[in-house]
């Protein structure tokens, strides 16, 4: 059973999401909160698998709520999905940096919304390749690193060569199956490389690997917005 916490200051939004989730046999809404402070308190009480968190709320916004959840060892298993009206913007990127597993636009169709909840519950990031490219274009401004200095001081030096390669492919938006094809390994081995890299880098999920890969210079954006 996937346990969900809803955190949004608009009752109509919360009731709409709850109505969708309550129809699913494998999903349970355990609590609702009208602001981030309440959401954080309820997360500590209920320990949900997923916290759906509005990015703009009174008392405590979604970015700070995400940051506090990510920093609390007792909430390590809680995956935060940011809810926004505006699509990709700087607030969303800051939420990803704070520890969010991904984000959803509030006008998402029901089927995609339910799929996203299940994806986040598995620990996968809600970052399609197109979203990754937009993040690169708009918010990643790292200079091109030298080969010797790439990732220096970021923890990437602790990774094996294959783990670094896997992280770079995650940053390009590839799934484990696609990483396996690119590296000519099994999907299970690809997943193992990604999980070991996450553990060594203390990344909560694949979204954090994307941020780390670009901010460290392991992967850098081309002028056309693609990664290299």
CSV table of C-alpha atoms in Angstrom, one decimal:
chain,number,residue,atom,x,y,z
A,1,UNK,CA,0.0,0.0,0.0
A,2,UNK,CA,1.3,3.4,-1.0
A,3,UNK,CA,0.8,5.9,1.8
A,4,UNK,CA,0.3,9.5,0.7
A,5,UNK,CA,0.3,12.9,2.5
A,6,UNK,CA,-1.3,15.8,0.8
A,7,UNK,CA,0.1,19.3,1.5
A,8,UNK,CA,-1.7,22.2,-0.2
A,9,UNK,CA,-3.3,25.4,1.1
A,10,UNK,CA,-6.2,25.0,-1.4
A,11,UNK,CA,-8.9,22.7,0.0
A,12,UNK,CA,-10.4,22.1,-3.5
A,13,UNK,CA,-7.1,20.9,-4.8
A,14,UNK,CA,-6.6,18.6,-1.9
A,15,UNK,CA,-10.1,17.1,-2.2
A,16,UNK,CA,-9.7,16.6,-5.9
A,17,UNK,CA,-6.4,14.7,-5.5
A,18,UNK,CA,-7.8,12.7,-2.6
A,19,UNK,CA,-10.9,11.7,-4.6
A,20,UNK,CA,-8.6,10.3,-7.3
A,21,UNK,CA,-6.3,8.5,-4.9
A,22,UNK,CA,-9.1,7.0,-2.8
A,23,UNK,CA,-10.3,5.1,-5.9
A,24,UNK,CA,-7.1,3.2,-6.1
A,25,UNK,CA,-6.7,-0.1,-4.2
A,26,UNK,CA,-3.0,0.3,-3.7
A,27,UNK,CA,-3.0,3.9,-2.5
A,28,UNK,CA,-4.1,5.4,0.8
A,29,UNK,CA,-4.2,9.1,1.8
A,30,UNK,CA,-3.1,9.1,5.4
A,31,UNK,CA,-3.4,12.8,6.1
A,32,UNK,CA,-3.9,16.3,4.7
A,33,UNK,CA,-2.2,19.6,5.6
A,34,UNK,CA,-2.9,23.2,4.6
A,35,UNK,CA,0.7,24.5,4.9
A,36,UNK,CA,4.2,23.2,5.1
A,37,UNK,CA,4.6,23.4,8.9
A,38,UNK,CA,1.5,21.2,9.3
A,39,UNK,CA,2.8,19.0,6.5
A,40,UNK,CA,6.1,18.5,8.2
A,41,UNK,CA,4.5,17.6,11.5
A,42,UNK,CA,2.1,15.1,9.9
A,43,UNK,CA,5.0,13.6,7.9
A,44,UNK,CA,6.7,12.8,11.2
A,45,UNK,CA,3.5,11.3,12.7
A,46,UNK,CA,2.4,9.2,9.7
A,47,UNK,CA,5.7,8.5,7.8
A,48,UNK,CA,4.1,8.4,4.4
A,49,UNK,CA,5.8,7.0,1.3
A,50,UNK,CA,4.9,10.1,-0.8
A,51,UNK,CA,4.4,13.7,0.3
A,52,UNK,CA,2.6,15.7,-2.5
A,53,UNK,CA,3.6,19.3,-1.6
A,54,UNK,CA,2.4,22.5,-3.0
A,55,UNK,CA,5.4,24.8,-3.8
A,56,UNK,CA,3.7,28.1,-2.7
A,57,UNK,CA,1.9,28.0,0.7
A,58,UNK,CA,1.6,30.2,3.8
A,59,UNK,CA,3.6,29.7,7.0
A,60,UNK,CA,6.2,27.4,5.3
A,61,UNK,CA,6.5,27.0,1.5
A,62,UNK,CA,7.1,23.8,-0.4
A,63,UNK,CA,10.9,24.4,-0.8
A,64,UNK,CA,11.5,24.7,2.9
A,65,UNK,CA,9.2,21.8,3.7
A,66,UNK,CA,11.1,19.7,1.2
A,67,UNK,CA,14.4,20.8,2.7
A,68,UNK,CA,13.4,19.9,6.2
A,69,UNK,CA,12.0,16.5,5.2
A,70,UNK,CA,15.2,15.7,3.3
A,71,UNK,CA,17.3,16.7,6.3
A,72,UNK,CA,15.4,14.6,8.8
A,73,UNK,CA,16.9,11.0,9.1
A,74,UNK,CA,13.6,9.8,10.4
A,75,UNK,CA,11.9,10.9,7.1
A,76,UNK,CA,14.5,9.3,4.8
A,77,UNK,CA,11.9,7.1,3.2
A,78,UNK,CA,9.5,9.9,2.4
A,79,UNK,CA,9.6,10.9,-1.3
A,80,UNK,CA,8.5,14.5,-1.9
A,81,UNK,CA,6.7,15.4,-5.1
A,82,UNK,CA,6.3,19.1,-5.7
A,83,UNK,CA,2.9,20.4,-7.0
A,84,UNK,CA,3.0,23.6,-9.0
A,85,UNK,CA,0.7,25.7,-11.2
A,86,UNK,CA,3.5,27.1,-13.3
A,87,UNK,CA,5.5,24.2,-14.8
A,88,UNK,CA,9.3,24.3,-14.8
A,89,UNK,CA,10.6,27.5,-13.1
A,90,UNK,CA,13.4,28.4,-10.6
A,91,UNK,CA,11.2,27.4,-7.6
A,92,UNK,CA,10.9,23.9,-9.0
A,93,UNK,CA,14.7,23.7,-9.6
A,94,UNK,CA,15.3,24.9,-6.0
A,95,UNK,CA,12.9,22.3,-4.7
A,96,UNK,CA,14.8,19.6,-6.6
A,97,UNK,CA,18.0,20.8,-5.1
A,98,UNK,CA,16.4,20.7,-1.7
A,99,UNK,CA,15.6,17.0,-2.1
A,100,UNK,CA,12.3,16.7,-4.1
A,101,UNK,CA,12.0,13.5,-6.1
A,102,UNK,CA,10.3,15.4,-8.9
A,103,UNK,CA,7.3,17.6,-9.7
A,104,UNK,CA,3.8,17.6,-11.2
A,105,UNK,CA,1.8,20.4,-12.7
A,106,UNK,CA,-1.6,20.6,-11.1
A,107,UNK,CA,-3.5,20.3,-14.3
A,108,UNK,CA,-2.0,16.9,-15.0
A,109,UNK,CA,-4.4,14.3,-16.4
A,110,UNK,CA,-5.6,11.8,-13.8
A,111,UNK,CA,-3.8,8.8,-15.4
A,112,UNK,CA,-0.5,10.6,-15.4
A,113,UNK,CA,-1.0,11.8,-11.8
A,114,UNK,CA,-1.6,8.2,-10.6
A,115,UNK,CA,1.3,6.9,-12.6
A,116,UNK,CA,3.5,9.6,-11.1
A,117,UNK,CA,2.6,8.7,-7.6
A,118,UNK,CA,3.5,5.1,-8.2
A,119,UNK,CA,6.8,6.0,-9.9
A,120,UNK,CA,7.8,8.2,-7.0
A,121,UNK,CA,6.9,5.4,-4.5
A,122,UNK,CA,9.3,3.1,-6.3
A,123,UNK,CA,12.1,5.7,-5.7
A,124,UNK,CA,12.4,6.8,-9.3
A,125,UNK,CA,12.6,10.4,-10.2
A,126,UNK,CA,9.9,12.3,-12.0
A,127,UNK,CA,12.3,13.8,-14.5
A,128,UNK,CA,11.7,13.0,-18.2
A,129,UNK,CA,14.6,13.7,-20.6
A,130,UNK,CA,12.8,16.8,-21.9
A,131,UNK,CA,12.6,18.2,-18.3
A,132,UNK,CA,16.3,17.4,-17.8
A,133,UNK,CA,17.2,19.4,-20.9
A,134,UNK,CA,15.2,22.4,-19.7
A,135,UNK,CA,16.9,22.2,-16.3
A,136,UNK,CA,20.3,22.3,-18.1
A,137,UNK,CA,19.3,25.2,-20.4
A,138,UNK,CA,17.9,27.4,-17.7
A,139,UNK,CA,19.6,26.7,-14.4
A,140,UNK,CA,22.9,24.8,-14.9
A,141,UNK,CA,25.8,27.2,-15.5
A,142,UNK,CA,28.8,25.2,-14.5
A,143,UNK,CA,32.0,26.0,-16.6
A,144,UNK,CA,33.4,23.1,-18.6
A,145,UNK,CA,35.7,21.1,-16.2
A,146,UNK,CA,39.1,19.7,-17.0
A,147,UNK,CA,39.2,15.9,-17.2
A,148,UNK,CA,41.3,15.7,-14.0
A,149,UNK,CA,39.2,18.2,-12.1
A,150,UNK,CA,35.7,17.0,-13.0
A,151,UNK,CA,33.8,16.2,-9.9
A,152,UNK,CA,36.6,17.1,-7.5
A,153,UNK,CA,35.5,17.7,-4.0
A,154,UNK,CA,31.9,16.6,-4.7
A,155,UNK,CA,32.2,13.0,-3.6
A,156,UNK,CA,32.3,11.8,-7.2
A,157,UNK,CA,35.9,10.8,-6.8
A,158,UNK,CA,34.6,8.0,-4.5
A,159,UNK,CA,32.8,6.4,-7.5
A,160,UNK,CA,34.2,3.7,-9.7
A,161,UNK,CA,34.5,4.4,-13.4
A,162,UNK,CA,31.4,2.4,-14.2
A,163,UNK,CA,29.4,4.2,-11.5
A,164,UNK,CA,30.4,7.6,-12.8
A,165,UNK,CA,29.4,6.5,-16.3
A,166,UNK,CA,26.0,5.4,-14.9
A,167,UNK,CA,25.5,8.7,-13.1
A,168,UNK,CA,26.3,10.6,-16.3
A,169,UNK,CA,23.7,8.6,-18.2
A,170,UNK,CA,21.1,9.2,-15.4
A,171,UNK,CA,21.8,12.9,-15.8
A,172,UNK,CA,20.9,12.6,-19.5
A,173,UNK,CA,17.5,11.2,-18.5
A,174,UNK,CA,18.1,7.5,-19.4
A,175,UNK,CA,16.2,4.7,-17.6
A,176,UNK,CA,18.0,1.7,-16.1
A,177,UNK,CA,17.2,-0.3,-19.2
A,178,UNK,CA,18.6,2.4,-21.5
A,179,UNK,CA,21.7,2.7,-19.3
A,180,UNK,CA,22.1,-1.1,-19.5
A,181,UNK,CA,21.9,-0.9,-23.3
A,182,UNK,CA,24.4,1.9,-23.5
A,183,UNK,CA,26.9,0.3,-21.1
A,184,UNK,CA,26.3,-3.2,-22.5
A,185,UNK,CA,25.4,-4.7,-19.1
A,186,UNK,CA,22.3,-6.2,-17.6
A,187,UNK,CA,19.5,-3.9,-16.3
A,188,UNK,CA,20.1,-5.4,-12.8
A,189,UNK,CA,23.8,-4.4,-13.0
A,190,UNK,CA,22.8,-0.9,-14.2
A,191,UNK,CA,20.5,-0.5,-11.3
A,192,UNK,CA,23.2,-1.7,-8.9
A,193,UNK,CA,25.7,0.9,-10.3
A,194,UNK,CA,23.0,3.7,-9.9
A,195,UNK,CA,22.1,2.6,-6.4
A,196,UNK,CA,25.7,2.4,-5.2
A,197,UNK,CA,26.4,5.8,-6.7
A,198,UNK,CA,23.3,7.2,-4.8
A,199,UNK,CA,24.6,5.6,-1.6
A,200,UNK,CA,28.1,7.0,-1.9
A,201,UNK,CA,26.9,10.5,-2.8
A,202,UNK,CA,24.1,10.4,-0.2
A,203,UNK,CA,21.6,11.2,-2.9
A,204,UNK,CA,18.0,10.5,-2.0
A,205,UNK,CA,16.9,9.6,-5.5
A,206,UNK,CA,17.7,9.9,-9.2
A,207,UNK,CA,16.7,13.6,-9.2
A,208,UNK,CA,19.5,14.3,-6.8
A,209,UNK,CA,21.9,12.5,-9.0
A,210,UNK,CA,20.9,14.7,-11.9
A,211,UNK,CA,21.6,17.8,-9.9
A,212,UNK,CA,24.9,16.5,-8.6
A,213,UNK,CA,26.1,15.4,-12.0
A,214,UNK,CA,25.6,18.9,-13.5
A,215,UNK,CA,26.7,20.9,-10.6
A,216,UNK,CA,29.9,18.9,-10.2
A,217,UNK,CA,30.7,19.2,-13.9
A,218,UNK,CA,30.6,15.4,-14.5
A,219,UNK,CA,28.2,16.2,-17.3
A,220,UNK,CA,28.0,19.6,-18.9
A,221,UNK,CA,25.4,21.2,-21.2
A,222,UNK,CA,26.1,21.9,-24.9
A,223,UNK,CA,25.1,25.1,-26.4
A,224,UNK,CA,22.1,23.4,-28.0
A,225,UNK,CA,20.9,22.3,-24.6
A,226,UNK,CA,21.8,18.6,-24.9
A,227,UNK,CA,24.2,16.9,-22.5
A,228,UNK,CA,27.7,15.7,-23.1
